[in-house]
Amino acid sequence: ETGVTQSPTHLIKTRGQQVTLRCSSQSGHNTVSWYQQALGQGPQFIFQYYREEENGRGNFPPRFSGLQFPNYSSELNVNALELDDSALYLCASSWQGASYEQYFGPGTRLTVT
Amino acid sequence: RKEVEQDPGPFNVPEGATVAFNCTYSNSASQSFFWYRQDCRKEPKLLMSVYSSGNEDGRFTAQLNRASQYISLLIRDSKLSDSATYLCVVKPGGYQKVTFGTGTKLQVIP
């Protein structure tokens, strides 16, 4: 096990609602990245947080936002949910050093109806 | 052209076979490369980093070809437990986004 945890495991929301997903990073890691993985696709980078600041963002609209807390845990917030937001949401923690190896949590499976 | 491209497969190989996957990338400034393994409906797990000189971990060998902008993964003596999707990951220098390929599915057959 990587030591990265995510909650909840599964979630069902309706279109237009808002959702908050949570991630606790592996001990000693200071960076959290969030990914969206649709069925049959590779994970798509949403954004990364390093020392409580957003530090890189993929091609996702502003309704995807996040936070990182002093203990390096993180939240992903998605407003105005759309059907296409249905996916597995993964967080990965890492130490922002040369190797940059990331370790993933088990993911939150979000279904938007 | 996609930033990172992989043959989606599936690759169906018998137990004991050797199989190789390639992954091409478009950003010549990419500096870090990884292979991840993902089992069905599970999270990706780091398999190995890919170093410029090539590296080996048991039955797995990773190679990097910067001139042609591809990385490869070789699996020798395939086991049934190797059945999974293999994702290549490319990262530019600095704190920039990491890009995953779509993955190559491997099915090892008894």
Coordinates of C-alpha atoms in Angstrom, one line a residue:
Chain A
E1 CA 0.0 0.0 0.0
T2 CA 1.2 3.5 -0.8
G3 CA -0.2 5.3 2.2
V4 CA -2.2 7.7 0.1
T5 CA -5.9 7.6 1.0
Q6 CA -8.9 9.1 -0.7
S7 CA -12.5 9.7 0.3
P8 CA -15.1 8.9 -0.5
T9 CA -14.7 5.7 -2.5
H10 CA -17.8 6.2 -4.6
L11 CA -20.1 9.1 -5.1
I12 CA -23.2 9.8 -7.1
K13 CA -24.2 13.3 -7.9
T14 CA -26.7 15.0 -10.2
R15 CA -25.9 17.5 -12.9
G16 CA -25.3 21.1 -11.6
Q17 CA -24.3 20.0 -8.1
Q18 CA -21.0 20.5 -6.4
V19 CA -18.6 17.9 -5.1
T20 CA -15.6 17.8 -2.8
L21 CA -13.1 15.0 -2.9
R22 CA -10.3 14.5 -0.3
C23 CA -6.8 13.1 -0.4
S24 CA -4.3 12.4 2.4
S25 CA -0.7 12.3 1.1
Q26 CA 1.9 9.7 2.0
S27 CA 4.0 10.6 5.0
G28 CA 7.0 12.8 4.0
H29 CA 5.4 13.9 0.7
N30 CA 4.8 17.6 0.1
T31 CA 3.1 17.6 -3.3
V32 CA -0.3 16.4 -4.4
S33 CA -1.5 16.0 -7.9
W34 CA -5.0 15.3 -9.1
Y35 CA -6.0 13.4 -12.1
Q36 CA -9.2 12.5 -13.9
Q37 CA -9.4 9.1 -15.6
A38 CA -12.3 8.3 -17.9
L39 CA -13.0 4.7 -18.8
G40 CA -10.4 3.4 -21.3
Q41 CA -8.2 6.4 -21.0
G42 CA -5.0 7.3 -19.2
P43 CA -5.2 9.7 -16.3
Q44 CA -5.5 13.3 -17.3
F45 CA -3.6 15.9 -15.2
I46 CA -6.0 18.4 -13.5
F47 CA -3.5 20.3 -11.2
Q48 CA -0.8 20.0 -8.7
Y49 CA -0.4 21.6 -5.3
Y50 CA 3.0 22.2 -3.7
R51 CA 3.3 23.8 -0.3
E52 CA -0.3 24.9 -0.4
E53 CA -0.1 26.7 -3.7
E54 CA -1.3 25.6 -7.1
N55 CA 1.8 24.6 -9.1
G56 CA 0.7 23.7 -12.6
R57 CA -2.6 23.1 -14.2
G58 CA -3.9 20.9 -17.0
N59 CA -6.7 21.8 -19.5
F60 CA -9.5 21.9 -17.1
P61 CA -12.0 24.7 -16.6
P62 CA -12.0 27.0 -13.5
R63 CA -14.9 25.1 -12.0
F64 CA -12.3 22.5 -11.0
S65 CA -10.5 24.0 -8.0
G66 CA -8.4 22.7 -5.1
L67 CA -6.8 23.3 -1.8
Q68 CA -3.8 21.9 0.0
F69 CA -3.5 22.1 3.8
P70 CA -0.5 22.6 6.0
N71 CA -0.4 18.8 6.6
Y72 CA -0.2 18.4 2.8
S73 CA -3.6 16.8 2.5
S74 CA -5.7 18.1 -0.3
E75 CA -9.2 18.7 -1.7
L76 CA -10.5 18.7 -5.2
N77 CA -13.7 20.7 -5.7
V78 CA -15.9 20.6 -8.8
N79 CA -18.7 23.0 -9.3
A80 CA -21.7 22.8 -11.7
L81 CA -21.2 19.1 -12.4
E82 CA -21.6 17.9 -15.9
L83 CA -22.3 14.4 -17.1
D84 CA -18.8 14.2 -18.7
D85 CA -17.3 14.7 -15.2
S86 CA -18.2 11.1 -14.5
A87 CA -14.8 9.4 -14.0
L88 CA -12.3 8.0 -11.5
Y89 CA -10.5 10.9 -9.7
L90 CA -7.0 10.0 -8.6
C91 CA -4.7 11.9 -6.3
A92 CA -1.0 11.2 -6.3
S93 CA 1.5 12.3 -3.7
S94 CA 5.2 12.9 -4.3
W95 CA 8.3 14.6 -2.9
Q96 CA 9.1 17.6 -5.1
G97 CA 12.6 16.4 -5.8
A98 CA 14.6 15.1 -8.7
S99 CA 13.0 11.7 -9.0
Y100 CA 9.4 12.9 -8.8
E101 CA 8.0 9.4 -8.4
Q102 CA 4.3 9.6 -7.7
Y103 CA 2.2 7.3 -5.5
F104 CA -1.5 7.0 -6.2
G105 CA -4.4 6.7 -3.9
P106 CA -7.2 4.2 -4.7
G107 CA -9.4 6.9 -6.3
T108 CA -12.9 8.2 -6.0
R109 CA -15.3 7.0 -8.6
L110 CA -17.7 9.9 -9.4
T111 CA -21.0 9.3 -11.3
V112 CA -22.9 12.3 -12.5
T113 CA -26.5 11.6 -13.5
Chain B
R1 CA 0.1 14.6 -32.6
K2 CA -0.6 13.5 -29.1
E3 CA 1.9 14.4 -26.4
V4 CA 2.3 10.8 -25.4
E5 CA 1.3 7.8 -27.6
Q6 CA 1.0 4.2 -26.9
D7 CA -0.4 1.2 -28.8
P8 CA -3.6 0.4 -26.9
G9 CA -3.3 -3.3 -27.6
P10 CA -4.4 -5.7 -26.4
F11 CA -1.3 -7.7 -26.5
N12 CA -2.2 -11.4 -25.9
V13 CA 0.9 -13.4 -25.2
P14 CA 1.4 -17.0 -23.8
E15 CA 3.0 -17.5 -20.4
G16 CA 6.8 -17.4 -20.6
A17 CA 6.9 -15.1 -23.7
T18 CA 8.8 -11.9 -24.0
V19 CA 6.8 -8.8 -24.8
A20 CA 7.8 -5.2 -25.5
F21 CA 5.9 -2.0 -25.5
N22 CA 6.9 1.3 -26.9
C23 CA 5.8 4.8 -26.0
T24 CA 6.5 7.9 -28.0
Y25 CA 6.5 11.5 -26.8
S26 CA 6.4 14.8 -28.6
N27 CA 8.1 17.2 -26.2
S28 CA 11.8 17.0 -26.7
A29 CA 12.3 18.9 -23.4
S30 CA 10.9 16.0 -21.4
Q31 CA 13.2 15.0 -18.6
S32 CA 11.6 12.3 -16.5
F33 CA 10.0 9.1 -17.7
F34 CA 8.2 6.3 -15.9
W35 CA 6.2 3.1 -16.4
Y36 CA 3.1 2.5 -14.3
R37 CA 1.0 -0.6 -14.1
Q38 CA -2.8 -0.4 -13.7
D39 CA -5.0 -3.3 -12.9
C40 CA -8.7 -3.2 -13.8
R41 CA -10.6 -0.6 -11.8
K42 CA -7.5 0.0 -9.5
E43 CA -5.1 2.9 -9.2
P44 CA -1.9 3.1 -11.2
K45 CA 1.2 1.7 -9.4
L46 CA 4.7 2.8 -10.1
L47 CA 6.5 0.0 -11.9
M48 CA 9.8 1.7 -12.6
S49 CA 11.5 4.9 -13.5
V50 CA 13.3 5.1 -16.8
Y51 CA 16.9 6.3 -16.8
S52 CA 19.0 7.5 -19.7
S53 CA 21.3 4.5 -19.5
G54 CA 18.5 2.0 -19.3
N55 CA 17.6 0.1 -16.2
E56 CA 16.4 -3.4 -15.2
D57 CA 14.3 -4.7 -12.4
G58 CA 14.1 -8.5 -12.4
R59 CA 12.1 -9.5 -15.5
F60 CA 11.5 -5.9 -16.5
T61 CA 13.8 -3.7 -18.6
A62 CA 13.2 0.0 -19.5
Q63 CA 15.0 1.9 -22.2
L64 CA 15.0 5.5 -23.2
N65 CA 15.8 6.7 -26.7
R66 CA 16.0 10.5 -26.6
A67 CA 17.0 10.9 -30.3
S68 CA 13.8 9.1 -31.4
Q69 CA 11.8 10.3 -28.4
Y70 CA 10.5 7.0 -27.2
I71 CA 10.7 4.8 -24.2
S72 CA 10.3 1.1 -24.1
L73 CA 9.4 -1.6 -21.6
L74 CA 10.5 -5.2 -22.0
I75 CA 8.9 -8.0 -20.0
R76 CA 10.7 -11.4 -20.1
D77 CA 9.2 -14.7 -19.0
S78 CA 5.6 -13.3 -18.8
K79 CA 3.5 -14.4 -15.9
L80 CA -0.3 -14.6 -15.6
S81 CA 0.0 -11.9 -12.9
D82 CA 1.6 -9.5 -15.4
S83 CA -1.8 -9.1 -17.1
A84 CA -2.7 -5.4 -16.7
T85 CA -2.6 -2.1 -18.5
Y86 CA 0.9 -0.5 -18.7
L87 CA 1.0 3.3 -18.7
C88 CA 3.9 5.4 -19.8
V89 CA 4.4 8.8 -18.1
V90 CA 6.4 11.7 -19.4
K91 CA 7.3 14.8 -17.4
P92 CA 9.1 18.0 -18.6
G93 CA 11.6 19.6 -16.4
G94 CA 10.5 21.9 -13.6
Y95 CA 7.2 21.7 -11.9
Q96 CA 5.1 21.1 -15.0
K97 CA 2.3 18.8 -15.7
V98 CA 2.8 15.1 -16.0
T99 CA 1.4 13.4 -19.1
F100 CA 0.2 9.8 -19.2
G101 CA -0.3 7.7 -22.2
T102 CA -3.6 6.0 -22.7
G103 CA -2.0 2.7 -21.8
T104 CA -1.2 -0.7 -23.4
K105 CA -3.3 -3.6 -22.3
L106 CA -1.4 -6.9 -21.8
Q107 CA -3.2 -10.2 -21.4
V108 CA -0.9 -13.2 -20.5
I109 CA -2.6 -16.5 -21.5
P110 CA -2.0 -19.9 -19.8

